[in-house]
Amino acid sequence: MAPIELDTSNSNTLPYLFLGAYVAGVVSLTVLVARSLRRASSALQPSQAVRSRQKPRDRHVQAFVGLAGLALVISLGLQLQAVGVSYDTWATERGLKYPTTLYGPGGIIGGGKDTIRMQLGHWLRDTNFRLDSAEVAVERSRRFWWAQQSYLGSAAWAVFVGIEGLKRNIPHLWAFLALSQLVSLSYAQNLFCLAVLFAPVSLTAEGSHHLLVSTAVSPKNVRFSSDSRGGQTVIEKVKTGVQRYFAQKPASWTPYPALHIFPLAVSSIAIFLLPFAAGTSTFTFVRSFPAFHTYVHGLLPFFVPETWGSVSRTPKQRTELLSSIFRFLAVVSLALHVKATAVALIDNTPNSHRHRHSFPFFVPVDEQRSKLERSRTAVGNLFGAISDHPAVTAVGSDVILSSISVMTWSYVRALDSQTLLSFCIPYYNATVGAIKENVKLVNGPKKPRRKSKSASDAVTEIPASTTKKTPRRKKAAESDESYTPDDRSSADIAESGEEITSAEPESGALAWGLVTLTGLGAAAASVWGADVIQYA
């Protein structure tokens, strides 16, 4: 009798190993980030422990911890539901039985003879779950309306992570970026907000943590001489070269805007092409650009040489460099959102005529829909797409939770409303300046009011001979360029840190309005950009 060959392709061991590796990866990254947050909270400066700063920070931390926990539970639950739908679809197409419950007859366990054994090995071999979920989320215009906001919001947040991570010397940035891909954008976004709250000042080189190597090695103390170079082994040479290349850059160092703008342009083109690539063999290649740009923007300041950027001597120089990046992303995101909204509304708008049967005679009647009814139906179909499929529900829920996080961040940071609007509205500053000039021309110059002098307000005149003429002040630009803070003032600034301003409801309401009107991408670029500029 010939031996029976085992069907190893149907083994459930490999899927269970993948599931265990995924859970272990998420837990490990979360623990790593939590440990860094705990270490940062215990290392706060004494000036941050005063009551005026500690109480607001505690409230803000509680808010973002709650949002992160909610995002984690919702994301994992929806991903598990999407896996179940994917397996049920695969089993139905092949005429196989699939479990309808977890326990009992027709379930996975506890059903006796009626227990259904899942063929996860075959399913994993025939199905690429993550790729199929991404394709389901973009194959229709109303679904792509949600998915596009997720991609653009992820790009804006990744740029913010790279800039603030270098400025504040936040460790393990790769863990935040990996969690945004493994779990959800909103989960990683809330965790990074906590990291910014616990790092109001940039850590010094001593005892700080770098992305790859210790920051105790700087370009100045890594030197090569003819004697030492000859005595080094190959491993020591490689290690010294890596330390020299990845040595920590100054906190005021900023990469040239083109290094961020070029990948953003490529990713934007790829996002635009995603609906056309769905269902074709090129979808994997096109989707790789917006999926990979998260790591590019987040880790770019650490991997490029220091010569590919500039050290800003004044906050004004830094804001000019950074504002162009977020302004470009906000304008591009707004244009893509307008296009996606228009296409989705057109595709989901019903016809102007509808057929129905009258009651009680059931006579065919041809009615004409009003424009209001058609518009209401189109908007309902657009927002109702979030319940089409668990994969779309996961993307839509992530967009909503990310929008809430962006609004909350704008609220607790009291961001300036004029700065927020200047990012997503082109030429906003020039338009506002022109309006103010026109108002001045119409109203005319203000006449100075005459104040009545009283005995108490009398001012003693000083003779002209006793007064001394003070030299004229130099221009502001010259003073900014020539001014260099001394060691004492820099230490005082580093010791005091950022001032925790009172929360501003107007900023939060404006951020929510931007999300509603311009989409998550443009709103996130405006909020993160305003935060970078306001706290430069």
Coordinates of C-alpha atoms in Angstrom, one line a residue:
M1 CA 0.0 0.0 0.0
A2 CA 1.4 3.3 -1.1
P3 CA 2.0 5.9 1.7
I4 CA -0.5 8.8 1.9
E5 CA 1.1 12.2 1.2
L6 CA 0.4 14.8 3.8
D7 CA -1.3 18.0 2.6
T8 CA 1.1 20.4 4.3
S9 CA -0.3 23.3 2.3
N10 CA -3.5 23.1 4.3
S11 CA -1.7 23.3 7.7
N12 CA -3.0 26.0 10.0
T13 CA 0.4 26.3 11.7
L14 CA 1.8 29.0 9.4
P15 CA -1.3 31.2 9.7
Y16 CA -1.2 30.9 13.4
L17 CA 2.5 31.8 13.4
F18 CA 1.8 34.9 11.3
L19 CA -1.0 35.9 13.7
G20 CA 1.3 35.4 16.7
A21 CA 4.1 37.3 15.1
Y22 CA 1.7 40.2 14.3
V23 CA 0.4 40.3 17.9
A24 CA 3.9 40.1 19.3
G25 CA 5.1 42.8 17.0
V26 CA 2.3 45.2 18.0
V27 CA 2.7 44.5 21.7
S28 CA 6.5 44.8 21.5
L29 CA 6.4 48.2 19.7
T30 CA 3.7 49.5 22.1
V31 CA 5.8 48.4 25.1
L32 CA 8.9 50.1 23.6
V33 CA 7.0 53.3 23.0
A34 CA 5.4 53.2 26.5
R35 CA 8.8 52.7 28.1
S36 CA 10.2 55.7 26.3
L37 CA 7.2 57.8 27.3
R38 CA 7.6 56.8 30.9
R39 CA 11.3 57.6 30.8
A40 CA 10.6 61.0 29.2
S41 CA 7.9 61.8 31.8
S42 CA 10.3 61.0 34.7
A43 CA 13.1 63.1 33.1
L44 CA 11.1 66.3 32.8
Q45 CA 12.8 69.5 33.9
P46 CA 12.0 70.9 37.4
S47 CA 10.4 73.9 35.7
Q48 CA 7.8 71.6 34.1
A49 CA 6.6 70.4 37.5
V50 CA 5.0 73.6 38.5
R51 CA 1.2 73.6 39.0
S52 CA 0.5 75.9 36.1
R53 CA 2.1 73.4 33.7
Q54 CA 1.5 70.0 35.3
K55 CA -2.2 70.2 35.6
P56 CA -2.9 71.1 31.9
R57 CA -0.3 68.4 30.8
D58 CA -2.1 65.8 32.9
R59 CA -5.4 66.6 31.3
H60 CA -3.9 66.5 27.8
V61 CA -2.1 63.2 28.5
Q62 CA -5.4 61.6 29.7
A63 CA -7.2 62.8 26.5
F64 CA -4.6 61.3 24.2
V65 CA -4.2 58.1 26.1
G66 CA -8.0 57.6 25.9
L67 CA -8.0 58.3 22.1
A68 CA -5.0 55.9 21.6
G69 CA -6.8 53.1 23.5
L70 CA -10.0 53.7 21.6
A71 CA -8.1 53.6 18.3
L72 CA -6.3 50.4 19.2
V73 CA -9.5 48.5 20.1
I74 CA -11.5 49.7 17.1
S75 CA -8.6 49.0 14.7
L76 CA -7.9 45.5 15.9
G77 CA -11.6 44.6 16.1
L78 CA -12.2 45.7 12.5
Q79 CA -9.1 44.0 11.2
L80 CA -10.3 40.7 12.7
Q81 CA -13.7 41.2 11.2
A82 CA -12.1 41.9 7.8
V83 CA -10.2 38.7 8.1
G84 CA -13.4 36.8 8.7
V85 CA -15.1 38.3 5.7
S86 CA -12.1 37.5 3.5
Y87 CA -12.1 33.9 4.6
D88 CA -15.9 33.6 4.2
T89 CA -15.7 35.0 0.6
W90 CA -12.9 32.6 -0.2
A91 CA -14.7 29.6 1.1
T92 CA -18.0 30.5 -0.6
E93 CA -16.2 30.8 -4.0
R94 CA -14.9 27.3 -3.6
G95 CA -18.0 25.7 -2.2
L96 CA -16.5 25.1 1.2
K97 CA -18.2 25.3 4.6
Y98 CA -17.2 28.2 6.8
P99 CA -18.0 28.6 10.5
T100 CA -21.0 30.7 11.4
T101 CA -20.1 30.9 15.1
L102 CA -17.2 30.5 17.4
Y103 CA -18.5 27.8 19.8
G104 CA -21.1 25.1 19.2
P105 CA -22.4 23.2 16.2
G106 CA -21.2 24.8 13.0
G107 CA -18.5 26.6 14.9
I108 CA -14.7 26.4 15.2
I109 CA -14.7 24.6 18.6
G110 CA -17.2 22.7 20.8
G111 CA -19.3 21.4 17.9
G112 CA -18.4 17.7 18.1
K113 CA -19.0 16.1 14.7
D114 CA -20.4 19.4 13.4
T115 CA -17.2 21.3 14.1
I116 CA -15.9 23.0 11.0
R117 CA -12.1 22.8 10.5
M118 CA -10.9 26.0 8.9
Q119 CA -8.5 25.7 5.9
L120 CA -6.4 28.7 6.8
G121 CA -3.4 27.3 4.9
H122 CA -5.2 27.3 1.6
W123 CA -6.7 30.7 2.3
L124 CA -3.4 32.2 3.1
R125 CA -1.8 30.7 0.0
D126 CA -4.5 32.0 -2.3
T127 CA -5.2 35.4 -0.6
N128 CA -3.1 38.4 0.1
F129 CA -5.2 39.9 2.9
R130 CA -3.6 43.3 3.3
L131 CA -3.3 43.9 -0.4
D132 CA -6.9 42.8 -1.0
S133 CA -8.1 45.1 1.8
A134 CA -6.3 48.1 0.3
E135 CA -7.8 47.3 -3.1
V136 CA -11.3 47.0 -1.7
A137 CA -10.9 50.5 -0.1
V138 CA -10.1 52.2 -3.5
E139 CA -12.0 50.3 -6.1
R140 CA -15.0 52.6 -5.9
S141 CA -15.1 56.4 -5.9
R142 CA -17.1 56.7 -2.6
R143 CA -14.7 54.3 -0.9
F144 CA -11.6 56.0 -2.3
W145 CA -12.9 59.3 -0.8
W146 CA -12.1 57.8 2.6
A147 CA -8.9 56.0 1.7
Q148 CA -7.3 59.1 0.1
Q149 CA -7.8 61.1 3.2
S150 CA -6.0 58.3 5.2
Y151 CA -3.0 58.3 2.8
L152 CA -2.7 62.1 2.8
G153 CA -3.1 62.4 6.5
S154 CA -0.4 59.8 7.0
A155 CA 2.0 61.8 4.8
A156 CA 1.4 65.1 6.7
W157 CA 1.9 63.3 10.1
A158 CA 5.1 61.6 8.8
V159 CA 6.7 64.9 7.9
F160 CA 5.7 66.2 11.4
V161 CA 7.3 63.2 13.0
G162 CA 10.6 63.7 11.2
I163 CA 10.8 67.4 12.0
E164 CA 9.8 67.2 15.7
G165 CA 11.6 64.0 16.3
L166 CA 14.9 65.6 15.4
K167 CA 14.1 68.9 17.2
R168 CA 13.1 67.2 20.5
N169 CA 15.4 64.2 20.1
I170 CA 12.5 61.7 20.5
P171 CA 13.7 58.1 20.5
H172 CA 12.4 55.2 18.6
L173 CA 10.7 57.1 15.8
W174 CA 10.7 54.0 13.7
A175 CA 8.4 52.4 16.2
F176 CA 5.8 55.1 15.8
L177 CA 6.0 54.8 12.0
A178 CA 5.7 51.0 12.2
L179 CA 2.6 51.2 14.4
S180 CA 0.9 53.5 11.9
Q181 CA 1.3 50.7 9.3
L182 CA 0.5 47.7 11.6
V183 CA -2.3 49.1 13.6
S184 CA -3.7 52.5 12.4
L185 CA -2.7 56.1 11.8
S186 CA -4.8 57.4 14.7
Y187 CA -3.2 55.0 17.2
A188 CA 0.4 56.0 16.3
Q189 CA -0.6 59.7 16.0
N190 CA -1.9 59.8 19.5
L191 CA 1.2 58.1 20.9
F192 CA 3.4 60.6 19.2
C193 CA 1.4 63.5 20.6
L194 CA 2.1 62.1 24.0
A195 CA 5.8 62.0 23.2
V196 CA 5.8 65.7 22.2
L197 CA 4.0 66.6 25.4
F198 CA 6.7 64.8 27.4
A199 CA 9.5 66.4 25.4
P200 CA 8.9 70.2 25.7
V201 CA 12.7 70.8 25.3
S202 CA 15.3 69.0 23.2
L203 CA 17.4 66.6 25.2
T204 CA 21.1 67.1 25.4
A205 CA 23.6 64.8 23.8
E206 CA 24.6 63.1 27.0
G207 CA 22.2 60.4 28.0
S208 CA 19.9 61.0 25.1
H209 CA 18.8 58.3 22.6
H210 CA 19.2 58.4 18.9
L211 CA 17.4 56.6 16.1
L212 CA 20.2 54.1 15.4
V213 CA 23.4 54.8 17.5
S214 CA 24.4 56.6 20.7
T215 CA 24.4 60.4 20.4
A216 CA 27.4 60.6 22.6
V217 CA 29.4 60.4 19.3
S218 CA 29.3 63.6 17.4
P219 CA 31.1 64.6 14.2
K220 CA 33.6 66.7 16.1
N221 CA 34.9 63.9 18.3
V222 CA 34.9 61.2 15.6
R223 CA 38.3 61.9 14.0
F224 CA 40.6 59.7 11.9
S225 CA 44.3 59.8 12.0
S226 CA 46.8 57.9 10.1
D227 CA 47.9 55.9 13.2
S228 CA 44.5 55.1 14.5
R229 CA 43.0 54.2 11.1
G230 CA 45.7 51.7 10.4
G231 CA 45.2 50.0 13.8
Q232 CA 41.4 49.6 13.4
T233 CA 39.8 46.3 12.5
V234 CA 37.2 46.0 9.8
I235 CA 34.3 45.9 12.4
E236 CA 35.7 49.0 14.2
K237 CA 36.0 50.9 10.9
V238 CA 32.4 50.0 9.9
K239 CA 31.1 51.0 13.4
T240 CA 33.0 54.3 13.4
G241 CA 31.8 55.1 9.9
V242 CA 28.2 54.4 10.9
Q243 CA 28.6 56.5 14.0
R244 CA 30.1 59.3 12.0
Y245 CA 27.4 59.2 9.3
F246 CA 24.4 58.9 11.7
A247 CA 25.8 61.3 14.3
Q248 CA 23.1 63.5 15.8
K249 CA 22.5 66.7 14.0
P250 CA 21.8 70.1 15.7
A251 CA 18.3 70.6 16.8
S252 CA 18.0 73.7 14.6
W253 CA 19.1 71.7 11.5
T254 CA 16.5 71.4 8.8
P255 CA 16.7 69.4 5.6
Y256 CA 16.2 71.3 2.4
P257 CA 12.5 71.5 1.5
A258 CA 13.0 69.8 -1.8
L259 CA 14.0 66.5 0.0
H260 CA 10.4 66.4 1.4
I261 CA 8.6 68.0 -1.5
F262 CA 9.8 65.6 -4.2
P263 CA 8.7 62.4 -2.4
L264 CA 5.4 64.1 -1.6
A265 CA 4.9 64.9 -5.2
V266 CA 5.6 61.3 -6.2
S267 CA 3.3 60.0 -3.5
S268 CA 0.5 62.4 -4.6
I269 CA 0.7 61.2 -8.2
A270 CA 0.5 57.6 -6.9
I271 CA -2.5 58.3 -4.8
F272 CA -4.2 59.9 -7.8
L273 CA -3.6 56.8 -9.8
L274 CA -4.8 54.3 -7.2
P275 CA -8.4 54.0 -8.4
F276 CA -7.2 53.4 -12.0
A277 CA -4.8 50.7 -10.8
A278 CA -7.3 48.8 -8.8
G279 CA -8.0 45.4 -10.2
T280 CA -4.8 45.4 -12.4
S281 CA -1.4 43.9 -11.9
T282 CA 0.1 47.4 -11.3
F283 CA -1.8 48.0 -8.1
T284 CA 0.9 46.6 -5.9
F285 CA 3.6 48.8 -7.5
V286 CA 1.4 52.0 -7.3
R287 CA 0.4 51.4 -3.7
S288 CA 4.0 50.9 -2.6
F289 CA 4.7 54.6 -3.0
P290 CA 2.1 56.0 -0.5
A291 CA 2.8 53.1 1.8
F292 CA 6.5 53.6 1.8
H293 CA 6.4 57.4 2.1
T294 CA 5.6 57.2 5.8
Y295 CA 9.1 55.9 6.5
V296 CA 10.8 58.2 4.0
H297 CA 9.5 61.4 5.6
G298 CA 9.7 60.2 9.2
L299 CA 13.3 59.1 9.0
L300 CA 14.6 61.4 6.3
P301 CA 16.2 63.9 8.7
F302 CA 18.3 61.1 10.2
F303 CA 19.5 59.4 7.1
V304 CA 20.6 62.3 4.9
P305 CA 24.0 64.0 5.4
E306 CA 24.2 67.2 7.3
T307 CA 25.3 69.0 4.1
W308 CA 21.8 68.3 2.6
G309 CA 20.3 70.8 5.0
S310 CA 21.0 74.1 6.8
V311 CA 21.2 75.2 10.4
S312 CA 18.8 78.0 11.1
R313 CA 20.2 80.8 13.2
T314 CA 16.9 82.4 13.9
P315 CA 13.3 80.9 14.3
K316 CA 12.3 83.0 11.3
Q317 CA 14.7 81.2 9.0
R318 CA 13.5 77.8 10.3
T319 CA 9.8 78.7 9.8
E320 CA 10.4 79.8 6.2
L321 CA 12.0 76.5 5.3
L322 CA 9.3 74.3 7.0
S323 CA 6.3 76.3 6.0
S324 CA 6.9 75.6 2.3
I325 CA 6.7 71.9 2.9
F326 CA 3.4 71.9 4.8
R327 CA 2.0 74.5 2.5
F328 CA 2.8 72.4 -0.6
L329 CA 1.2 69.3 1.0
A330 CA -1.9 71.2 2.1
V331 CA -2.5 72.7 -1.3
V332 CA -2.0 69.4 -3.1
S333 CA -4.2 67.5 -0.6
L334 CA -6.9 70.1 -1.0
A335 CA -6.8 69.7 -4.8
L336 CA -7.0 65.9 -4.6
H337 CA -9.8 66.1 -2.1
V338 CA -11.9 68.4 -4.3
K339 CA -11.3 66.1 -7.2
A340 CA -12.2 62.9 -5.3
T341 CA -15.3 64.6 -3.8
A342 CA -16.6 65.8 -7.1
V343 CA -16.1 62.4 -8.7
A344 CA -17.7 60.5 -5.8
L345 CA -20.8 62.8 -5.8
I346 CA -21.2 62.6 -9.5
D347 CA -21.0 58.8 -9.5
N348 CA -23.4 58.4 -6.6
T349 CA -26.0 60.9 -7.7
P350 CA -29.2 59.1 -8.8
N351 CA -31.1 59.8 -12.0
S352 CA -33.5 62.7 -12.1
H353 CA -36.4 60.3 -12.8
R354 CA -37.5 57.3 -10.8
H355 CA -40.2 54.7 -11.3
R356 CA -42.5 53.5 -8.7
H357 CA -46.0 51.9 -8.4
S358 CA -48.8 53.8 -6.9
F359 CA -50.9 52.4 -4.0
P360 CA -53.4 50.8 -4.0
F361 CA -53.8 50.3 -7.8
F362 CA -50.0 49.6 -8.4
V363 CA -50.0 51.8 -11.5
P364 CA -46.5 52.6 -12.8
V365 CA -45.8 56.2 -12.1
D366 CA -42.8 58.2 -13.3
E367 CA -41.7 60.9 -10.8
Q368 CA -38.9 63.5 -11.0
R369 CA -36.5 63.9 -8.2
S370 CA -35.7 67.3 -7.0
K371 CA -32.1 68.6 -6.9
L372 CA -32.2 68.6 -3.1
E373 CA -33.3 65.0 -3.0
R374 CA -30.6 63.9 -5.4
S375 CA -27.9 65.8 -3.5
R376 CA -29.1 64.3 -0.2
T377 CA -28.9 60.8 -1.7
A378 CA -25.4 61.4 -3.1
V379 CA -24.1 62.7 0.2
G380 CA -25.8 59.8 2.0
N381 CA -24.1 57.3 -0.3
L382 CA -20.8 59.0 0.1
F383 CA -20.8 58.8 3.9
G384 CA -22.6 55.4 3.8
A385 CA -19.6 53.8 2.1
I386 CA -18.0 53.4 5.5
S387 CA -20.3 50.4 6.1
D388 CA -19.8 48.7 2.7
H389 CA -17.0 46.4 3.9
P390 CA -15.0 45.9 7.1
A391 CA -11.9 47.1 5.3
V392 CA -13.6 50.3 4.4
T393 CA -15.0 50.6 7.9
A394 CA -11.5 50.3 9.3
V395 CA -10.2 53.1 7.0
G396 CA -13.1 55.4 7.6
S397 CA -12.9 54.9 11.4
D398 CA -9.2 55.7 11.3
V399 CA -9.9 58.9 9.4
I400 CA -12.6 60.0 11.9
L401 CA -10.4 59.2 14.9
S402 CA -7.4 60.9 13.3
S403 CA -9.6 64.0 12.6
I404 CA -10.6 64.0 16.3
S405 CA -6.9 63.8 17.3
V406 CA -5.9 66.6 15.0
M407 CA -8.8 68.8 16.4
T408 CA -7.8 68.0 19.9
W409 CA -4.1 68.8 19.3
S410 CA -5.1 72.2 17.8
Y411 CA -7.3 72.8 20.8
V412 CA -4.7 72.0 23.5
R413 CA -1.9 73.8 21.7
A414 CA -4.0 76.9 21.1
L415 CA -2.8 77.2 17.5
D416 CA -3.2 80.6 15.8
S417 CA -6.2 80.7 13.5
Q418 CA -4.4 82.9 10.9
T419 CA -1.5 80.5 10.7
L420 CA -3.9 77.5 10.2
L421 CA -5.7 79.2 7.3
S422 CA -2.5 80.4 5.7
F423 CA -1.5 76.8 4.8
C424 CA -4.6 75.5 3.0
I425 CA -5.7 78.8 1.4
P426 CA -3.1 80.0 -1.2
Y427 CA -2.0 83.6 -0.9
Y428 CA -4.0 84.0 2.3
N429 CA -1.5 86.3 4.0
A430 CA -1.2 88.5 0.9
T431 CA -5.0 88.7 0.6
V432 CA -5.5 89.6 4.3
G433 CA -2.7 92.2 4.1
A434 CA -4.3 93.8 1.0
I435 CA -7.7 93.9 2.8
K436 CA -6.2 95.6 5.8
E437 CA -4.5 98.2 3.6
N438 CA -7.8 98.9 1.8
V439 CA -9.6 99.4 5.1
K440 CA -6.9 101.9 6.2
L441 CA -7.3 103.8 2.9
V442 CA -11.1 103.9 3.2
N443 CA -11.2 104.9 6.8
G444 CA -8.2 107.3 6.5
P445 CA -5.5 107.9 9.1
K446 CA -6.5 107.8 12.7
K447 CA -6.5 111.2 14.4
P448 CA -4.8 111.2 17.7
R449 CA -7.0 111.9 20.7
R450 CA -6.3 114.9 22.8
K451 CA -5.8 114.1 26.4
S452 CA -6.7 116.6 29.0
K453 CA -3.9 117.3 31.3
S454 CA -4.6 117.3 35.0
A455 CA -2.5 118.1 37.9
S456 CA -1.7 114.5 38.6
D457 CA -0.8 113.8 34.9
A458 CA 1.5 116.8 34.6
V459 CA 4.8 115.9 33.1
T460 CA 7.9 117.8 34.0
E461 CA 9.7 119.0 30.9
I462 CA 13.4 118.2 30.7
P463 CA 15.6 120.9 29.3
A464 CA 17.1 120.2 25.9
S465 CA 20.6 120.8 27.1
T466 CA 20.4 117.9 29.6
T467 CA 19.1 115.3 27.1
K468 CA 21.3 112.9 25.2
K469 CA 20.7 111.7 21.8
T470 CA 20.5 107.9 21.5
P471 CA 21.9 106.2 18.4
R472 CA 19.5 104.9 15.9
R473 CA 18.5 101.3 16.1
K474 CA 19.6 99.0 13.4
K475 CA 17.2 97.2 11.1
A476 CA 15.5 94.1 12.4
A477 CA 17.0 91.9 9.8
E478 CA 20.5 93.0 10.7
S479 CA 19.9 92.5 14.3
D480 CA 18.5 89.0 13.8
E481 CA 21.5 88.0 11.7
S482 CA 24.1 89.4 14.1
Y483 CA 22.4 88.2 17.3
T484 CA 23.8 85.1 18.8
P485 CA 22.5 84.0 22.2
D486 CA 25.0 83.4 24.8
D487 CA 25.4 80.2 26.8
R488 CA 23.5 81.5 29.7
S489 CA 20.4 82.5 27.7
S490 CA 20.4 79.2 25.8
A491 CA 20.6 77.3 29.0
D492 CA 17.8 79.3 30.5
I493 CA 15.6 78.5 27.5
A494 CA 16.4 74.9 27.5
E495 CA 15.7 74.7 31.3
S496 CA 12.3 76.5 31.0
G497 CA 11.0 74.7 27.9
E498 CA 7.8 75.5 26.1
E499 CA 5.2 77.5 27.8
I500 CA 2.0 75.5 28.1
T501 CA -0.7 77.8 26.9
S502 CA -4.3 77.6 27.9
A503 CA -6.5 75.5 25.5
E504 CA -8.3 77.5 22.8
P505 CA -11.7 76.2 21.7
E506 CA -11.6 78.5 18.6
S507 CA -8.5 76.6 17.3
G508 CA -10.2 73.2 17.8
A509 CA -13.4 74.3 16.1
L510 CA -11.4 75.8 13.2
A511 CA -9.4 72.5 12.8
W512 CA -12.7 70.5 12.7
G513 CA -14.1 72.9 10.1
L514 CA -10.9 72.4 8.0
V515 CA -11.4 68.7 8.2
T516 CA -15.0 68.9 7.1
L517 CA -14.3 71.3 4.2
T518 CA -10.8 70.4 3.0
G519 CA -10.4 66.8 4.1
L520 CA -8.0 65.2 6.6
G521 CA -4.9 65.7 4.5
A522 CA -5.1 69.5 4.1
A523 CA -6.3 69.9 7.7
A524 CA -3.5 67.8 9.1
A525 CA -0.9 69.6 7.1
S526 CA -2.3 72.9 8.4
V527 CA -2.4 71.8 12.0
W528 CA 1.0 70.1 12.1
G529 CA 2.6 73.0 10.1
A530 CA 1.1 75.6 12.4
D531 CA 2.4 73.7 15.4
V532 CA 5.9 73.5 14.0
I533 CA 5.9 77.3 13.2
Q534 CA 4.3 78.5 16.4
Y535 CA 6.6 76.5 18.6
A536 CA 9.8 76.9 16.5

